[in-house]
Amino acid sequence: MTSPHAGKLISKMGKAAQVILSRKEGKIKFASAHDFRRAFGTRWSTRVMPPVLQQLMRHESIDTTLRYYVEQEAEATAEILYSVVEGNYLGNTSPNVTKKETSSPS
């Protein structure tokens, strides 16, 4: 089976199984072989170093791997870090609380 033939077959299966990825401008996007490829790359990007992922994804250039997978992970990590320290301006490791929150009930 050729690669293009396999891709078309997977796209037909995604449509037959009604695996909907998005709906834009009235057009439905069903799962395809490329969606599986992207999911594979995204999952492995958190488990292996970029040069290993480059080989797994068969990218000719490490820049492609870095742009599509590592950069996304860096953005996700930054969001997690910022959500943890949100409102904690003094640099301490515990959440900022007011006297009212720490006082015991009367």
PDB file of C-alpha atoms in Angstrom:
ATOM      1  CA  MET A   1       0.000   0.000   0.000  1.00  0.00           C
ATOM      2  CA  THR A   2       1.377   3.394  -0.956  1.00  0.00           C
ATOM      3  CA  SER A   3       1.507   6.315   1.442  1.00  0.00           C
ATOM      4  CA  PRO A   4      -1.063   8.407  -0.495  1.00  0.00           C
ATOM      5  CA  HIS A   5      -3.398   5.403  -0.655  1.00  0.00           C
ATOM      6  CA  ALA A   6      -3.069   4.839   3.108  1.00  0.00           C
ATOM      7  CA  GLY A   7      -3.761   8.530   3.745  1.00  0.00           C
ATOM      8  CA  LYS A   8      -6.939   8.448   1.670  1.00  0.00           C
ATOM      9  CA  LEU A   9      -8.068   5.278   3.405  1.00  0.00           C
ATOM     10  CA  ILE A  10      -7.532   6.806   6.862  1.00  0.00           C
ATOM     11  CA  SER A  11      -9.433   9.943   5.798  1.00  0.00           C
ATOM     12  CA  LYS A  12     -12.354   7.781   4.642  1.00  0.00           C
ATOM     13  CA  MET A  13     -12.331   5.959   7.987  1.00  0.00           C
ATOM     14  CA  GLY A  14     -12.301   9.276   9.886  1.00  0.00           C
ATOM     15  CA  LYS A  15     -15.303  10.441   7.906  1.00  0.00           C
ATOM     16  CA  ALA A  16     -17.162   7.122   8.226  1.00  0.00           C
ATOM     17  CA  ALA A  17     -16.561   7.094  11.991  1.00  0.00           C
ATOM     18  CA  GLN A  18     -17.685  10.756  12.188  1.00  0.00           C
ATOM     19  CA  VAL A  19     -14.470  11.819  13.976  1.00  0.00           C
ATOM     20  CA  ILE A  20     -15.009  15.579  13.688  1.00  0.00           C
ATOM     21  CA  LEU A  21     -12.037  17.823  14.444  1.00  0.00           C
ATOM     22  CA  SER A  22     -13.564  21.186  13.616  1.00  0.00           C
ATOM     23  CA  ARG A  23     -16.397  23.029  11.941  1.00  0.00           C
ATOM     24  CA  LYS A  24     -15.412  26.209  10.173  1.00  0.00           C
ATOM     25  CA  GLU A  25     -17.542  28.240   7.804  1.00  0.00           C
ATOM     26  CA  GLY A  26     -20.029  25.394   7.504  1.00  0.00           C
ATOM     27  CA  LYS A  27     -17.335  22.886   6.518  1.00  0.00           C
ATOM     28  CA  ILE A  28     -16.671  19.839   8.684  1.00  0.00           C
ATOM     29  CA  LYS A  29     -13.060  18.650   9.110  1.00  0.00           C
ATOM     30  CA  PHE A  30     -12.809  14.922   9.772  1.00  0.00           C
ATOM     31  CA  ALA A  31      -9.742  13.126  11.168  1.00  0.00           C
ATOM     32  CA  SER A  32      -7.006  12.351   8.648  1.00  0.00           C
ATOM     33  CA  ALA A  33      -3.604  10.659   8.571  1.00  0.00           C
ATOM     34  CA  HIS A  34      -1.921  14.021   9.080  1.00  0.00           C
ATOM     35  CA  ASP A  35      -3.909  14.532  12.292  1.00  0.00           C
ATOM     36  CA  PHE A  36      -2.502  11.250  13.596  1.00  0.00           C
ATOM     37  CA  ARG A  37       0.986  12.415  12.613  1.00  0.00           C
ATOM     38  CA  ARG A  38       0.556  15.713  14.473  1.00  0.00           C
ATOM     39  CA  ALA A  39      -0.830  13.951  17.552  1.00  0.00           C
ATOM     40  CA  PHE A  40       2.132  11.554  17.522  1.00  0.00           C
ATOM     41  CA  GLY A  41       4.606  14.447  17.316  1.00  0.00           C
ATOM     42  CA  THR A  42       2.873  16.412  20.052  1.00  0.00           C
ATOM     43  CA  ARG A  43       2.781  13.471  22.448  1.00  0.00           C
ATOM     44  CA  TRP A  44       6.412  12.487  21.866  1.00  0.00           C
ATOM     45  CA  SER A  45       7.615  16.099  22.099  1.00  0.00           C
ATOM     46  CA  THR A  46       7.187  15.907  25.876  1.00  0.00           C
ATOM     47  CA  ARG A  47       9.077  12.613  26.149  1.00  0.00           C
ATOM     48  CA  VAL A  48      12.178  12.902  23.958  1.00  0.00           C
ATOM     49  CA  MET A  49      14.786  15.497  23.066  1.00  0.00           C
ATOM     50  CA  PRO A  50      14.262  17.538  19.862  1.00  0.00           C
ATOM     51  CA  PRO A  51      16.904  15.655  17.777  1.00  0.00           C
ATOM     52  CA  VAL A  52      15.202  12.346  18.600  1.00  0.00           C
ATOM     53  CA  LEU A  53      11.792  13.788  17.714  1.00  0.00           C
ATOM     54  CA  GLN A  54      13.273  15.081  14.457  1.00  0.00           C
ATOM     55  CA  GLN A  55      14.227  11.509  13.548  1.00  0.00           C
ATOM     56  CA  LEU A  56      10.869  10.083  14.626  1.00  0.00           C
ATOM     57  CA  MET A  57       9.001  12.677  12.556  1.00  0.00           C
ATOM     58  CA  ARG A  58      11.448  12.270   9.650  1.00  0.00           C
ATOM     59  CA  HIS A  59      12.000  16.024   9.432  1.00  0.00           C
ATOM     60  CA  GLU A  60      14.890  17.011   7.203  1.00  0.00           C
ATOM     61  CA  SER A  61      15.621  20.074   9.345  1.00  0.00           C
ATOM     62  CA  ILE A  62      15.658  20.378  13.133  1.00  0.00           C
ATOM     63  CA  ASP A  63      14.125  23.835  12.614  1.00  0.00           C
ATOM     64  CA  THR A  64      10.884  22.201  11.473  1.00  0.00           C
ATOM     65  CA  THR A  65      10.743  20.100  14.632  1.00  0.00           C
ATOM     66  CA  LEU A  66      11.512  23.079  16.844  1.00  0.00           C
ATOM     67  CA  ARG A  67       8.933  25.295  15.150  1.00  0.00           C
ATOM     68  CA  TYR A  68       6.009  22.879  15.265  1.00  0.00           C
ATOM     69  CA  TYR A  69       6.568  20.945  18.481  1.00  0.00           C
ATOM     70  CA  VAL A  70       9.143  22.399  20.858  1.00  0.00           C
ATOM     71  CA  GLU A  71       7.904  25.986  20.536  1.00  0.00           C
ATOM     72  CA  GLN A  72       4.366  24.882  21.397  1.00  0.00           C
ATOM     73  CA  GLU A  73       5.634  23.071  24.485  1.00  0.00           C
ATOM     74  CA  ALA A  74       7.518  26.180  25.607  1.00  0.00           C
ATOM     75  CA  GLU A  75       4.341  28.256  25.316  1.00  0.00           C
ATOM     76  CA  ALA A  76       2.326  25.678  27.274  1.00  0.00           C
ATOM     77  CA  THR A  77       4.996  25.575  29.997  1.00  0.00           C
ATOM     78  CA  ALA A  78       5.001  29.365  30.246  1.00  0.00           C
ATOM     79  CA  GLU A  79       1.207  29.402  30.656  1.00  0.00           C
ATOM     80  CA  ILE A  80       1.444  26.866  33.483  1.00  0.00           C
ATOM     81  CA  LEU A  81       4.157  28.852  35.244  1.00  0.00           C
ATOM     82  CA  TYR A  82       2.271  32.135  34.946  1.00  0.00           C
ATOM     83  CA  SER A  83      -0.945  30.574  36.252  1.00  0.00           C
ATOM     84  CA  VAL A  84       0.886  29.289  39.341  1.00  0.00           C
ATOM     85  CA  VAL A  85       2.465  32.632  40.220  1.00  0.00           C
ATOM     86  CA  GLU A  86      -0.510  34.796  39.266  1.00  0.00           C
ATOM     87  CA  GLY A  87      -1.098  37.367  41.977  1.00  0.00           C
ATOM     88  CA  ASN A  88       2.066  36.392  43.852  1.00  0.00           C
ATOM     89  CA  TYR A  89       4.078  39.583  43.392  1.00  0.00           C
ATOM     90  CA  LEU A  90       6.465  39.325  46.340  1.00  0.00           C
ATOM     91  CA  GLY A  91       8.376  36.318  45.053  1.00  0.00           C
ATOM     92  CA  ASN A  92       7.388  34.129  47.982  1.00  0.00           C
ATOM     93  CA  THR A  93       6.321  30.536  47.464  1.00  0.00           C
ATOM     94  CA  SER A  94       2.967  30.688  49.228  1.00  0.00           C
ATOM     95  CA  PRO A  95      -0.179  32.359  47.951  1.00  0.00           C
ATOM     96  CA  ASN A  96      -0.871  35.929  48.990  1.00  0.00           C
ATOM     97  CA  VAL A  97      -3.594  35.952  51.641  1.00  0.00           C
ATOM     98  CA  THR A  98      -5.236  38.759  53.551  1.00  0.00           C
ATOM     99  CA  LYS A  99      -5.742  38.961  57.316  1.00  0.00           C
ATOM    100  CA  LYS A 100      -9.439  38.305  56.785  1.00  0.00           C
ATOM    101  CA  GLU A 101      -8.679  34.993  55.025  1.00  0.00           C
ATOM    102  CA  THR A 102      -6.293  33.842  57.777  1.00  0.00           C
ATOM    103  CA  SER A 103      -8.305  34.870  60.823  1.00  0.00           C
ATOM    104  CA  SER A 104     -10.155  32.160  62.710  1.00  0.00           C
ATOM    105  CA  PRO A 105     -13.963  32.277  62.954  1.00  0.00           C
ATOM    106  CA  SER A 106     -15.396  34.033  66.033  1.00  0.00           C
TER     107      SER A 106
END
